[in-house]
mmCIF file of C-alpha atoms in Angstrom:
data_model
loop_
_atom_site.group_PDB
_atom_site.id
_atom_site.type_symbol
_atom_site.label_atom_id
_atom_site.label_comp_id
_atom_site.label_asym_id
_atom_site.label_seq_id
_atom_site.Cartn_x
_atom_site.Cartn_y
_atom_site.Cartn_z
ATOM 1 C CA MET A 6 2.400 -7.013 39.142
ATOM 2 C CA CYS A 7 0.657 -5.765 35.992
ATOM 3 C CA ARG A 8 2.504 -3.856 33.350
ATOM 4 C CA VAL A 9 1.013 -1.762 30.538
ATOM 5 C CA VAL A 10 1.949 -3.063 27.111
ATOM 6 C CA ASP A 11 1.102 -1.329 23.840
ATOM 7 C CA LEU A 12 -0.349 -4.222 21.893
ATOM 8 C CA HIS A 13 -0.591 -2.132 18.758
ATOM 9 C CA GLN A 14 3.167 -1.698 18.662
ATOM 10 C CA ALA A 15 3.621 -5.395 19.384
ATOM 11 C CA VAL A 16 1.395 -6.242 16.436
ATOM 12 C CA LEU A 17 3.367 -3.916 14.155
ATOM 13 C CA ALA A 18 6.661 -5.384 15.363
ATOM 14 C CA LYS A 19 5.454 -8.882 14.532
ATOM 15 C CA ASN A 20 4.234 -7.726 11.136
ATOM 16 C CA ASP A 21 7.520 -5.964 10.364
ATOM 17 C CA ALA A 22 9.493 -9.097 11.189
ATOM 18 C CA THR A 23 7.260 -11.136 8.900
ATOM 19 C CA ALA A 24 7.562 -8.504 6.171
ATOM 20 C CA HIS A 25 11.352 -8.513 6.425
ATOM 21 C CA ALA A 26 11.445 -12.287 6.042
ATOM 22 C CA LEU A 27 9.009 -12.215 3.109
ATOM 23 C CA ARG A 28 10.990 -9.481 1.354
ATOM 24 C CA SER A 29 14.186 -11.504 1.714
ATOM 25 C CA GLU A 30 12.480 -14.685 0.518
ATOM 26 C CA LEU A 31 11.005 -13.012 -2.563
ATOM 27 C CA ALA A 32 14.245 -11.177 -3.340
ATOM 28 C CA ALA A 33 16.075 -14.493 -3.322
ATOM 29 C CA ARG A 34 13.789 -15.717 -6.088
ATOM 30 C CA GLY A 35 14.052 -12.441 -7.999
ATOM 31 C CA THR A 36 10.619 -10.990 -7.176
ATOM 32 C CA THR A 37 10.050 -7.347 -6.229
ATOM 33 C CA VAL A 38 6.805 -6.296 -4.520
ATOM 34 C CA VAL A 39 5.075 -3.001 -5.323
ATOM 35 C CA ASN A 40 2.455 -1.964 -2.738
ATOM 36 C CA LEU A 41 -0.290 0.333 -4.096
ATOM 37 C CA LEU A 42 -2.327 2.371 -1.583
ATOM 38 C CA SER A 43 -5.164 4.801 -2.209
ATOM 39 C CA SER A 44 -8.667 5.838 -1.251
ATOM 40 C CA PRO A 45 -11.584 3.979 -2.865
ATOM 41 C CA GLY A 46 -12.320 5.229 -6.367
ATOM 42 C CA SER A 47 -8.909 6.766 -7.003
ATOM 43 C CA GLY A 48 -8.514 4.844 -10.254
ATOM 44 C CA LYS A 49 -5.704 2.533 -9.171
ATOM 45 C CA THR A 50 -7.313 -0.518 -10.800
ATOM 46 C CA ALA A 51 -7.581 1.278 -14.139
ATOM 47 C CA LEU A 52 -3.980 2.467 -13.878
ATOM 48 C CA LEU A 53 -2.734 -0.977 -12.874
ATOM 49 C CA GLU A 54 -4.606 -2.646 -15.719
ATOM 50 C CA GLY A 55 -2.696 -0.511 -18.207
ATOM 51 C CA GLU A 56 0.644 -1.160 -16.510
ATOM 52 C CA LEU A 57 0.091 -4.928 -16.498
ATOM 53 C CA LEU A 58 -0.859 -4.949 -20.165
ATOM 54 C CA LEU A 59 2.255 -2.937 -21.015
ATOM 55 C CA ALA A 60 4.429 -5.269 -18.928
ATOM 56 C CA ARG A 61 3.112 -8.244 -20.853
ATOM 57 C CA GLN A 62 3.810 -6.472 -24.143
ATOM 58 C CA ARG A 63 7.368 -5.798 -22.993
ATOM 59 C CA GLY A 64 7.853 -9.392 -21.877
ATOM 60 C CA VAL A 65 8.271 -8.499 -18.186
ATOM 61 C CA PRO A 66 7.035 -11.375 -15.972
ATOM 62 C CA VAL A 67 4.498 -9.720 -13.647
ATOM 63 C CA ALA A 68 1.595 -10.764 -11.445
ATOM 64 C CA ALA A 69 -1.017 -8.897 -9.446
ATOM 65 C CA LEU A 70 -2.804 -9.541 -6.183
ATOM 66 C CA THR A 71 -5.774 -7.338 -5.377
ATOM 67 C CA ALA A 72 -7.538 -7.035 -2.026
ATOM 68 C CA ASP A 73 -11.108 -5.955 -1.329
ATOM 69 C CA LEU A 74 -13.656 -6.398 1.417
ATOM 70 C CA ALA A 75 -16.038 -8.033 -1.080
ATOM 71 C CA THR A 76 -16.532 -8.915 -4.787
ATOM 72 C CA GLU A 77 -13.967 -10.094 -7.337
ATOM 73 C CA ASN A 78 -14.601 -7.203 -9.705
ATOM 74 C CA ASP A 79 -11.054 -5.837 -9.641
ATOM 75 C CA ALA A 80 -9.471 -9.233 -10.288
ATOM 76 C CA THR A 81 -11.779 -9.746 -13.253
ATOM 77 C CA ARG A 82 -10.682 -6.426 -14.721
ATOM 78 C CA LEU A 83 -6.980 -7.000 -14.105
ATOM 79 C CA ALA A 84 -7.115 -10.514 -15.563
ATOM 80 C CA ARG A 85 -7.944 -8.980 -18.943
ATOM 81 C CA SER A 86 -4.260 -8.057 -19.169
ATOM 82 C CA GLY A 87 -3.418 -11.752 -19.479
ATOM 83 C CA VAL A 88 -1.074 -11.885 -16.471
ATOM 84 C CA PRO A 89 -1.554 -14.022 -13.331
ATOM 85 C CA VAL A 90 -4.047 -12.311 -11.000
ATOM 86 C CA LYS A 91 -5.399 -13.309 -7.598
ATOM 87 C CA GLN A 92 -8.247 -11.787 -5.608
ATOM 88 C CA VAL A 93 -8.090 -11.666 -1.813
ATOM 89 C CA LEU A 94 -11.313 -10.996 0.090
ATOM 90 C CA THR A 95 -10.530 -9.621 3.544
ATOM 91 C CA ASP A 96 -14.011 -10.190 5.011
ATOM 92 C CA GLY A 97 -14.150 -6.729 6.523
ATOM 93 C CA LEU A 98 -10.502 -6.215 7.470
ATOM 94 C CA CYS A 99 -9.395 -2.782 6.280
ATOM 95 C CA HIS A 100 -5.864 -3.701 5.210
ATOM 96 C CA LEU A 101 -3.496 -6.459 4.162
ATOM 97 C CA GLU A 102 -0.717 -7.688 6.442
ATOM 98 C CA ALA A 103 2.570 -9.375 5.585
ATOM 99 C CA GLY A 104 1.507 -12.757 6.944
ATOM 100 C CA MET A 105 -1.731 -12.670 4.959
ATOM 101 C CA LEU A 106 0.124 -11.785 1.777
ATOM 102 C CA GLY A 107 2.669 -14.542 2.294
ATOM 103 C CA ARG A 108 -0.026 -17.169 2.785
ATOM 104 C CA HIS A 109 -1.860 -16.111 -0.370
ATOM 105 C CA LEU A 110 1.327 -16.267 -2.425
ATOM 106 C CA GLU A 111 2.067 -19.865 -1.430
ATOM 107 C CA GLY A 112 1.388 -22.211 -4.296
ATOM 108 C CA TRP A 113 0.145 -19.429 -6.567
ATOM 109 C CA LEU A 114 2.867 -16.942 -7.467
ATOM 110 C CA PRO A 115 4.685 -18.121 -10.640
ATOM 111 C CA ALA A 116 8.353 -18.836 -9.964
ATOM 112 C CA ASP A 117 9.611 -16.457 -12.671
ATOM 113 C CA THR A 118 7.623 -13.424 -11.453
ATOM 114 C CA ARG A 119 9.829 -10.355 -11.536
ATOM 115 C CA LEU A 120 7.282 -7.802 -10.303
ATOM 116 C CA LEU A 121 4.319 -8.429 -8.011
ATOM 117 C CA PHE A 122 1.852 -5.546 -7.850
ATOM 118 C CA VAL A 123 -0.306 -5.603 -4.716
ATOM 119 C CA GLU A 124 -3.460 -3.507 -4.901
ATOM 120 C CA ASN A 125 -4.172 -2.919 -1.233
ATOM 121 C CA VAL A 126 -7.636 -2.368 0.245
ATOM 122 C CA GLY A 127 -9.008 1.059 -0.718
ATOM 123 C CA ASN A 128 -8.095 2.969 2.429
ATOM 124 C CA LEU A 129 -5.425 5.521 3.341
ATOM 125 C CA VAL A 130 -5.583 4.882 7.082
ATOM 126 C CA CYS A 131 -4.948 1.278 8.157
ATOM 127 C CA PRO A 132 -2.775 0.072 5.220
ATOM 128 C CA ALA A 133 -0.280 2.888 5.784
ATOM 129 C CA SER A 134 1.055 1.276 8.973
ATOM 130 C CA TYR A 135 1.638 -2.213 7.581
ATOM 131 C CA ASP A 136 4.785 -3.186 5.707
ATOM 132 C CA LEU A 137 3.942 -6.003 3.274
ATOM 133 C CA GLY A 138 7.506 -6.819 2.364
ATOM 134 C CA GLU A 139 7.386 -4.361 -0.522
ATOM 135 C CA SER A 140 10.398 -2.729 -2.117
ATOM 136 C CA LEU A 141 8.367 0.120 -3.591
ATOM 137 C CA ARG A 142 5.432 1.778 -1.815
ATOM 138 C CA VAL A 143 3.187 3.859 -4.052
ATOM 139 C CA VAL A 144 0.367 6.152 -2.901
ATOM 140 C CA LEU A 145 -2.212 7.301 -5.433
ATOM 141 C CA ALA A 146 -4.628 10.242 -5.311
ATOM 142 C CA SER A 147 -7.068 11.371 -7.980
ATOM 143 C CA VAL A 148 -7.506 15.013 -8.931
ATOM 144 C CA THR A 149 -11.043 14.863 -7.500
ATOM 145 C CA GLU A 150 -9.820 14.210 -3.943
ATOM 146 C CA GLY A 151 -8.459 17.670 -3.188
ATOM 147 C CA GLU A 152 -5.004 19.204 -3.007
ATOM 148 C CA ASP A 153 -4.843 18.824 0.781
ATOM 149 C CA LYS A 154 -5.054 15.024 0.737
ATOM 150 C CA PRO A 155 -1.370 14.620 1.727
ATOM 151 C CA LEU A 156 -1.917 16.837 4.776
ATOM 152 C CA LYS A 157 -4.996 14.883 5.858
ATOM 153 C CA TYR A 158 -3.197 11.533 5.554
ATOM 154 C CA PRO A 159 0.425 12.320 6.471
ATOM 155 C CA THR A 160 1.364 8.732 7.311
ATOM 156 C CA ALA A 161 0.269 7.333 3.960
ATOM 157 C CA PHE A 162 1.905 10.095 1.937
ATOM 158 C CA GLY A 163 4.827 10.528 4.328
ATOM 159 C CA LEU A 164 5.955 6.925 3.878
ATOM 160 C CA ALA A 165 5.426 6.796 0.099
ATOM 161 C CA GLN A 166 8.367 6.178 -2.205
ATOM 162 C CA LEU A 167 6.367 7.358 -5.208
ATOM 163 C CA VAL A 168 3.188 9.453 -5.403
ATOM 164 C CA VAL A 169 0.881 9.028 -8.400
ATOM 165 C CA VAL A 170 -1.828 11.513 -9.377
ATOM 166 C CA THR A 171 -4.653 9.916 -11.397
ATOM 167 C CA LYS A 172 -7.463 11.175 -13.658
ATOM 168 C CA THR A 173 -5.494 14.210 -14.821
ATOM 169 C CA ASP A 174 -7.712 14.368 -17.914
ATOM 170 C CA ILE A 175 -10.383 16.018 -15.734
ATOM 171 C CA ALA A 176 -8.022 18.153 -13.650
ATOM 172 C CA GLU A 177 -9.112 21.413 -15.255
ATOM 173 C CA ALA A 178 -12.798 20.571 -14.959
ATOM 174 C CA VAL A 179 -12.562 19.966 -11.212
ATOM 175 C CA GLY A 180 -10.194 22.877 -10.590
ATOM 176 C CA PHE A 181 -7.262 20.746 -9.430
ATOM 177 C CA ASP A 182 -4.327 22.898 -8.275
ATOM 178 C CA GLU A 183 -1.252 20.832 -9.153
ATOM 179 C CA ALA A 184 1.210 23.281 -7.588
ATOM 180 C CA ALA A 185 -0.641 23.227 -4.267
ATOM 181 C CA PHE A 186 -0.811 19.430 -4.280
ATOM 182 C CA ARG A 187 2.922 19.148 -4.959
ATOM 183 C CA ALA A 188 3.658 21.627 -2.176
ATOM 184 C CA HIS A 189 1.611 19.577 0.284
ATOM 185 C CA VAL A 190 3.328 16.363 -0.755
ATOM 186 C CA GLU A 191 6.699 18.039 -0.308
ATOM 187 C CA GLN A 192 5.659 19.195 3.152
ATOM 188 C CA VAL A 193 5.065 15.655 4.448
ATOM 189 C CA ASN A 194 7.587 13.802 2.252
ATOM 190 C CA PRO A 195 10.428 16.003 0.939
ATOM 191 C CA GLY A 196 11.951 14.860 -2.327
ATOM 192 C CA VAL A 197 9.445 12.155 -3.263
ATOM 193 C CA GLU A 198 8.594 11.970 -6.968
ATOM 194 C CA VAL A 199 5.083 12.853 -8.133
ATOM 195 C CA LEU A 200 3.891 11.118 -11.303
ATOM 196 C CA LEU A 201 0.915 12.482 -13.271
ATOM 197 C CA THR A 202 -1.314 9.947 -15.068
ATOM 198 C CA SER A 203 -4.553 9.526 -16.957
ATOM 199 C CA ALA A 204 -5.622 5.944 -17.632
ATOM 200 C CA ARG A 205 -8.313 7.175 -20.015
ATOM 201 C CA ARG A 206 -5.900 9.096 -22.229
ATOM 202 C CA GLY A 207 -2.895 6.894 -21.599
ATOM 203 C CA GLU A 208 -0.877 9.775 -20.196
ATOM 204 C CA GLY A 209 1.871 8.607 -17.886
ATOM 205 C CA THR A 210 1.278 4.969 -18.833
ATOM 206 C CA GLY A 211 4.440 2.997 -18.206
ATOM 207 C CA GLY A 212 5.776 5.406 -15.606
ATOM 208 C CA LEU A 213 4.915 3.111 -12.711
ATOM 209 C CA LEU A 214 6.235 0.076 -14.564
ATOM 210 C CA ASP A 215 9.483 1.887 -15.403
ATOM 211 C CA ARG A 216 10.106 2.795 -11.776
ATOM 212 C CA ALA A 217 9.208 -0.650 -10.497
ATOM 213 C CA THR A 218 11.505 -2.251 -13.067
ATOM 214 C CA ALA A 219 14.331 0.085 -12.052
ATOM 215 C CA VAL A 220 13.878 -0.866 -8.388
ATOM 216 C CA ALA A 221 13.885 -4.553 -9.332
ATOM 217 C CA ALA A 222 17.187 -3.974 -11.114
ATOM 218 C CA GLY A 223 18.702 -2.514 -7.947
ATOM 219 C CA GLY A 224 18.145 1.147 -8.736
ATOM 220 C CA PRO A 225 17.825 3.831 -6.047
ATOM 221 C CA VAL A 226 14.609 4.150 -4.051
ATOM 222 C CA HIS A 227 13.385 7.310 -2.356
ATOM 223 C CA GLU A 228 13.862 7.096 1.410
ATOM 224 C CA PRO A 229 11.105 9.029 3.221
ATOM 225 C CA VAL A 230 12.150 11.299 6.053
ATOM 226 C CA MET A 231 9.354 9.858 8.190
ATOM 227 C CA ALA A 232 11.025 6.683 9.429
ATOM 228 C CA ARG A 233 8.633 3.834 10.157
ATOM 229 C CA ARG A 234 9.706 3.611 13.790
ATOM 230 C CA HIS A 235 8.900 7.280 14.416
ATOM 231 C CA HIS A 236 5.359 7.482 13.032
ATOM 232 C CA ASP A 237 3.467 6.776 16.283
ATOM 233 C CA ASP A 238 1.779 10.192 16.318
ATOM 234 C CA HIS A 239 -0.062 9.422 13.112
ATOM 235 C CA THR A 240 -0.381 5.632 13.279
ATOM 236 C CA HIS A 241 -3.750 4.660 11.864
ATOM 237 C CA GLU A 242 -4.619 8.352 11.993
ATOM 238 C CA HIS A 243 -5.507 7.752 15.674
ATOM 239 C CA HIS A 244 -7.578 4.603 14.958
ATOM 240 C CA SER A 245 -5.846 1.656 16.607
ATOM 241 C CA HIS A 246 -6.691 -1.852 15.456
ATOM 242 C CA ALA A 247 -4.344 -3.660 17.793
ATOM 243 C CA ASP A 248 -6.741 -6.364 18.781
ATOM 244 C CA HIS A 249 -7.518 -7.880 15.380
ATOM 245 C CA ASP A 250 -7.486 -11.647 15.303
ATOM 246 C CA HIS A 251 -4.499 -12.046 12.993
ATOM 247 C CA ASP A 252 -4.916 -15.782 12.528
ATOM 248 C CA HIS A 253 -8.575 -15.587 11.490
ATOM 249 C CA VAL A 254 -9.388 -12.474 9.434
ATOM 250 C CA ARG A 255 -12.509 -10.781 10.695
ATOM 251 C CA GLY A 256 -14.220 -7.433 10.518
ATOM 252 C CA HIS A 257 -14.408 -6.634 14.240
ATOM 253 C CA HIS A 258 -12.160 -3.769 15.373
ATOM 254 C CA ASP A 259 -11.248 -3.141 19.000
ATOM 255 C CA HIS A 260 -10.103 0.453 19.359
ATOM 256 C CA HIS A 261 -8.326 -0.047 22.686
ATOM 257 C CA ALA A 262 -4.580 -0.028 21.976
ATOM 258 C CA LEU A 263 -3.476 -0.519 25.560
ATOM 259 C CA GLU A 264 -4.253 -3.498 27.695
ATOM 260 C CA HIS A 265 -3.088 -4.682 31.112
ATOM 261 C CA VAL A 266 -1.313 -8.019 30.922
ATOM 262 C CA SER A 267 0.563 -10.012 33.534
ATOM 263 C CA ALA A 268 3.207 -11.351 31.133
ATOM 264 C CA PRO A 269 6.108 -9.222 29.888
ATOM 265 C CA GLY A 270 5.580 -8.011 27.026
ATOM 266 C CA ARG A 271 8.320 -1.498 15.526
ATOM 267 C CA GLY A 272 11.234 -2.067 13.879
ATOM 268 C CA PRO A 273 12.355 0.185 11.038
ATOM 269 C CA HIS A 274 11.474 -0.637 7.468
ATOM 270 C CA ALA A 275 14.178 -2.807 5.970
#
């Protein structure tokens, strides 16, 4: 007798278990992961470059892993900070997963790393559903993207533990309405902090590093109202990628989340 199994949820459950194990493993060695999510062109590489340089100046042992579909441009930029940097090419896959991250850290991540910044693939859809074993999830949006961005991508912003606004130096020129943006963030994620930054002017530089350092020291972390196990309505913003080959990264996406299987057959964020 066939039974309908939601493979997408099974994939997320497997990923969450891997993420939990990776978070525990890294915590045991004193490493805290910061997961950065945003749309392409939001300015997260420029912001991260400044934070890494400041961390080095302060003597905080940090490293960065950046993921893209192609090119090593971001890694080249981040390496100018002088900290360990690794580029991951996903070959078309629109997000990182906990197992992928763990494999790329093996034999590379320096043992004394206190903070690991992960620059996820530029995308506010797929990455939002995947826990990487992070202790701080940050979502970035530039002032050019519109005040309603949080409403259009409620999963990404609803699960954020910190929201960063970038390129504030041009906010007036593009007519950015900060009050409206904050109201929309509050609507999907009550109580989350919003940090304003400008990499060009240096405004807000160090804010991300300060919060990441505080989390690494055991400080409080914002707990989003949208629990991970209750976000099915917005998972992947209705684009299921349940049938990825998770052992061999590839660009093909099967949008059928349900499949009939003869064998019996997501846990909350830890």
